[in-house]
XYZ file of N, CA and C in Angstrom:
402
model
N -30.734 -11.366 0.032
C -30.959 -9.857 0.149
C -29.656 -9.378 1.261
N -29.003 -8.412 0.610
C -28.169 -7.797 1.256
C -28.633 -6.292 1.956
N -27.877 -5.861 3.041
C -28.676 -4.612 3.541
C -28.665 -3.334 2.743
N -28.163 -3.213 1.945
C -28.463 -1.892 0.846
C -29.897 -2.381 -0.036
N -30.118 -3.456 -0.306
C -31.480 -3.960 -0.964
C -32.436 -3.861 -0.060
N -32.181 -4.069 1.365
C -33.471 -4.017 2.473
C -33.548 -2.792 2.620
N -32.702 -1.525 2.836
C -32.784 -0.341 2.718
C -33.679 0.470 1.742
N -33.242 -0.189 0.624
C -33.990 0.724 -0.432
C -35.446 -0.075 -0.941
N -35.618 -0.952 -0.436
C -36.970 -1.564 -0.377
C -38.009 -0.894 0.786
N -37.246 -0.661 1.910
C -37.953 0.088 2.832
C -38.204 1.913 3.091
N -37.540 2.198 2.087
C -37.533 3.677 1.971
C -38.527 4.342 1.037
N -39.478 3.503 0.592
C -40.536 3.897 -0.309
C -40.166 4.740 -1.327
N -40.901 5.641 -1.493
C -40.683 6.845 -2.606
C -39.703 7.911 -2.263
N -38.846 7.471 -1.133
C -37.857 8.492 -0.550
C -36.526 8.077 -0.829
N -35.684 8.995 -0.813
C -34.328 9.084 -1.122
C -33.704 9.422 0.354
N -32.504 8.724 0.649
C -31.626 9.256 2.198
C -31.940 10.678 2.153
N -31.505 11.402 1.388
C -31.251 13.073 1.678
C -32.868 13.580 1.875
N -33.850 12.976 1.553
C -35.205 13.583 1.615
C -35.360 13.418 2.975
N -34.477 12.800 4.099
C -34.997 12.696 5.130
C -34.629 13.656 6.438
N -33.735 14.169 5.712
C -33.304 15.922 6.522
C -34.550 16.489 6.357
N -35.040 16.695 4.789
C -36.258 17.693 4.478
C -37.557 17.310 5.316
N -37.627 16.176 5.530
C -38.558 15.615 6.503
C -38.658 16.234 7.571
N -37.715 16.146 8.549
C -37.565 16.606 9.821
C -37.434 17.816 9.721
N -37.012 18.962 8.623
C -37.062 20.263 8.725
C -38.620 20.582 8.503
N -39.409 20.283 7.599
C -40.854 20.287 7.612
C -41.816 20.220 8.558
N -41.233 18.961 9.230
C -42.105 18.718 10.597
C -42.228 19.649 11.550
N -40.511 20.027 11.592
C -40.565 20.934 13.037
C -40.689 22.515 12.613
N -40.598 22.908 11.480
C -41.146 24.401 11.198
C -42.697 24.313 11.467
N -43.654 23.164 10.907
C -45.032 23.319 11.159
C -44.993 23.133 12.491
N -44.588 22.537 13.019
C -44.372 22.633 14.624
C -44.150 23.894 15.209
N -43.411 24.539 14.855
C -42.925 25.747 15.239
C -44.083 26.755 14.887
N -44.360 26.774 13.990
C -45.354 27.849 13.447
C -46.852 27.839 13.926
N -47.260 26.157 14.392
C -48.255 25.880 14.707
C -48.591 26.264 16.327
N -47.322 26.033 17.161
C -47.043 26.964 18.239
C -47.240 28.299 18.237
N -46.580 28.838 17.263
C -46.557 30.375 17.206
C -47.714 31.246 16.944
N -48.642 30.490 16.144
C -49.863 30.805 15.638
C -50.798 30.491 16.972
N -50.961 29.857 17.598
C -51.535 29.446 18.745
C -51.174 30.495 19.902
N -49.797 30.524 20.220
C -49.652 31.232 21.284
C -49.664 32.999 21.249
N -49.071 33.209 20.016
C -48.941 34.278 19.846
C -49.993 35.229 18.812
N -50.483 34.572 17.892
C -51.730 34.968 17.164
C -53.006 34.813 17.799
N -52.827 33.423 18.415
C -54.266 33.149 18.909
C -54.361 33.481 20.644
N -53.212 34.014 21.139
C -53.125 34.360 22.295
C -53.839 33.157 23.549
N -53.125 31.480 22.998
C -53.605 30.456 23.918
C -52.780 30.440 24.856
N -53.130 29.463 25.758
C -52.197 29.342 26.932
C -50.783 28.429 26.327
N -50.026 28.142 26.826
C -48.887 27.195 26.151
C -49.129 25.887 26.160
N -50.317 25.347 26.829
C -50.542 24.146 26.839
C -51.423 24.108 25.373
N -52.377 24.671 25.413
C -53.055 24.464 23.974
C -52.405 25.074 22.571
N -51.323 25.926 22.787
C -50.336 25.931 21.759
C -49.531 24.911 21.234
N -48.939 24.011 22.503
C -48.271 23.166 22.293
C -49.166 22.022 21.262
N -50.322 21.790 21.820
C -51.253 20.880 21.172
C -51.355 21.387 19.669
N -51.459 22.618 19.473
C -51.667 23.057 18.085
C -50.253 22.562 17.130
N -49.104 22.880 17.899
C -47.672 22.436 17.230
C -47.766 20.891 16.884
N -48.328 20.201 18.242
C -48.567 18.631 17.557
C -49.376 18.267 16.553
N -50.515 18.953 16.422
C -51.232 18.801 15.271
C -50.606 19.217 14.146
N -50.054 20.554 13.826
C -49.475 20.685 12.728
C -48.307 19.959 12.351
N -47.591 19.430 12.965
C -46.196 18.118 12.779
C -47.026 17.097 12.210
N -48.001 16.573 12.968
C -48.698 15.442 12.230
C -49.516 15.513 11.164
N -49.824 16.707 10.597
C -50.471 17.029 9.305
C -49.212 16.876 8.446
N -48.204 17.727 8.600
C -47.071 18.001 7.825
C -46.435 16.181 7.597
N -46.327 15.617 8.556
C -46.001 14.260 8.681
C -46.797 13.545 7.801
N -48.126 13.768 7.841
C -48.966 12.736 6.988
C -48.611 13.585 5.643
N -48.867 14.652 5.283
C -48.717 15.317 3.904
C -47.202 14.489 3.117
N -46.168 14.563 4.006
C -45.102 14.276 3.652
C -45.173 12.630 3.055
N -45.848 11.640 3.779
C -46.083 10.155 3.464
C -46.956 10.377 2.473
N -47.877 11.080 2.302
C -48.977 10.763 1.121
C -48.353 11.430 -0.094
N -47.456 12.749 -0.090
C -47.020 13.177 -1.275
C -48.019 13.411 -2.400
N -47.771 12.629 -3.777
C -48.752 13.117 -4.619
C -49.406 11.466 -5.032
N -49.542 10.850 -4.361
C -49.746 9.152 -4.152
C -51.611 9.517 -3.955
N -52.141 9.116 -4.904
C -53.632 9.009 -4.702
C -54.145 7.809 -3.870
N -53.513 6.525 -3.968
C -54.081 5.482 -3.255
C -53.269 5.773 -1.571
N -52.657 6.353 -1.598
C -52.273 6.372 0.021
C -53.077 7.721 0.729
N -53.141 8.718 -0.118
C -54.221 9.760 0.295
C -55.280 9.185 0.683
N -56.022 8.370 -0.265
C -57.319 7.614 0.162
C -57.311 6.942 1.438
N -56.287 6.340 1.529
C -55.712 5.406 2.562
C -55.959 6.197 4.024
N -55.064 7.648 4.032
C -55.129 8.346 5.241
C -56.377 8.896 5.375
N -57.288 9.220 4.468
C -58.462 9.856 4.741
C -59.523 8.776 5.212
N -59.229 7.411 4.819
C -59.978 6.509 5.630
C -59.335 5.912 7.142
N -58.365 6.159 7.331
C -57.794 6.242 8.712
C -58.282 7.323 9.564
N -57.933 8.425 9.011
C -58.653 9.770 9.832
C -59.933 9.757 10.306
N -60.564 9.047 9.332
C -62.188 9.113 9.415
C -62.132 8.096 10.716
N -61.693 7.215 10.729
C -61.676 5.870 12.025
C -61.211 6.411 13.035
N -60.204 7.506 13.018
C -59.614 8.048 14.118
C -60.590 9.012 14.647
N -61.507 9.824 13.975
C -62.386 10.936 14.512
C -63.883 9.666 15.198
N -63.988 8.775 14.524
C -65.176 7.913 14.924
C -64.987 7.506 16.222
N -63.500 6.978 16.516
C -63.166 6.617 17.652
C -63.037 7.665 18.933
N -62.444 8.548 18.937
C -62.093 9.502 19.536
C -63.067 10.561 19.781
N -63.929 11.336 18.834
C -64.580 12.279 18.763
C -64.005 13.518 19.572
N -62.929 13.628 18.863
C -62.216 14.879 19.138
C -61.686 15.163 20.756
N -61.543 13.786 21.335
C -61.272 13.923 23.009
C -59.508 14.327 23.220
N -59.282 14.522 23.902
C -57.694 14.759 24.426
C -56.595 14.091 23.696
N -57.017 12.514 23.638
C -55.923 12.002 22.568
C -56.463 11.460 21.385
N -57.073 12.549 20.828
C -57.184 12.409 19.206
C -56.077 12.373 18.433
N -55.109 13.396 18.866
C -54.010 13.824 17.831
C -53.230 12.543 18.046
N -53.085 11.951 19.181
C -52.260 10.549 19.574
C -52.554 9.704 18.641
N -54.049 9.236 18.729
C -54.571 8.227 17.556
C -54.431 8.680 16.230
N -54.460 9.904 15.823
C -54.205 10.599 14.413
C -52.492 9.979 14.114
N -51.961 10.558 15.258
C -50.311 10.396 14.860
C -49.970 9.056 14.763
N -50.893 7.876 15.352
C -50.079 6.578 15.419
C -50.633 6.174 14.041
N -51.970 6.349 13.559
C -52.281 6.232 12.245
C -51.312 6.697 11.116
N -51.089 8.063 11.132
C -50.042 8.795 10.174
C -48.621 7.745 10.099
N -48.508 7.554 11.709
C -46.836 6.820 11.347
C -47.278 5.050 10.673
N -48.410 4.517 10.813
C -49.092 3.140 10.298
C -48.634 3.452 8.993
N -49.738 4.335 8.691
C -49.581 4.675 7.223
C -48.128 4.610 6.282
N -47.019 5.550 7.103
C -45.876 5.552 6.318
C -45.113 4.147 6.646
N -45.379 3.382 7.305
C -44.567 2.057 7.334
C -45.592 0.993 6.404
N -46.964 1.220 6.553
C -47.915 0.488 5.585
C -47.505 1.094 4.034
N -47.352 1.925 3.682
C -46.916 2.649 2.219
C -45.547 2.332 1.846
N -44.513 1.495 2.517
C -43.511 1.006 1.974
C -42.413 1.855 2.476
N -42.358 3.008 3.376
C -41.416 3.824 3.741
C -41.213 3.498 5.490
N -40.796 2.324 5.763
C -41.088 1.993 7.336
C -39.630 2.464 7.557
N -38.441 2.542 7.271
C -37.238 2.984 7.571
C -37.420 4.632 7.669
N -37.806 5.223 6.819
C -38.301 6.574 6.801
C -39.076 6.954 8.077
N -40.385 6.300 8.072
C -41.278 6.164 9.628
C -40.338 5.976 10.642
N -39.385 5.347 10.898
C -38.524 5.167 12.068
C -37.749 6.177 12.245
N -36.939 6.711 11.079
C -35.919 7.745 11.646
C -36.872 9.132 11.863
N -37.580 9.200 11.294
C -38.557 10.621 11.555
C -39.383 10.133 12.781
N -39.857 9.238 12.959
C -40.703 9.080 14.078
C -39.678 8.916 15.464
N -38.911 8.940 15.741
C -38.025 9.181 17.012
C -37.938 10.767 17.070
N -37.555 11.650 16.231
C -37.846 12.847 16.698
C -39.172 13.471 16.815
N -40.039 12.865 16.107
C -41.782 13.043 16.454
C -42.238 12.798 17.725
N -41.796 11.413 18.117
C -42.221 10.987 19.651
C -41.551 12.487 20.765
N -40.426 12.625 20.488
C -40.064 13.654 21.493
C -40.815 14.917 21.397
N -41.337 15.335 19.985
C -42.267 16.691 20.037
C -43.328 16.139 20.647
N -44.138 14.856 20.742
C -45.498 14.646 21.325
C -45.098 14.699 22.828
N -43.911 14.339 23.409
C -43.740 14.083 24.701
C -43.589 15.811 25.344
N -43.172 16.545 24.215
C -43.015 18.187 24.769
C -44.439 18.368 24.698
N -45.202 18.399 23.584
C -46.333 18.728 23.823
C -47.520 18.340 24.560
N -47.572 17.194 25.103
C -48.381 16.775 25.921
C -48.128 17.219 27.362
N -49.299 17.629 27.981
C -48.977 18.227 29.159
C -48.814 17.223 30.373
N -48.077 17.588 31.260
C -47.313 16.772 32.008
C -45.785 16.009 31.796
N -45.663 16.122 30.539
C -44.431 15.450 30.172
C -43.552 16.316 29.804
N -42.132 16.124 29.829
C -41.177 17.040 29.323
C -40.024 16.570 29.170
N -39.216 16.850 28.393
C -38.171 16.420 27.582
C -36.897 17.113 28.356
N -37.008 18.463 28.323
C -35.731 19.098 28.906
C -36.260 19.430 30.575
């Protein structure tokens, strides 16, 4: 198998130009989640960053699911497992994010999950208390 064929097999239902759109939607969701919590809800910066992370995770999940019913049902099952395991503890978003990234890899979009996962990890590092990127 050649490199182009390998890449095509692991892009899932995405084209290479979709990756920029995915990054943009994930970052806009994070920005709006932060702004809603900080300015709309008057929450502390730490709580607003947590909302930003939830919003970005939801955007990433929806990007991977799109209009695929089977993947959407799989995501629902994974998130129910996350809820049962964490019961809304402080690491619930990390388990949820790990499930979403695993969903992206398992649905055949491993290269997309890799390329989008690296900026997502930086967003997680920014949103978690005590961890700073800059």
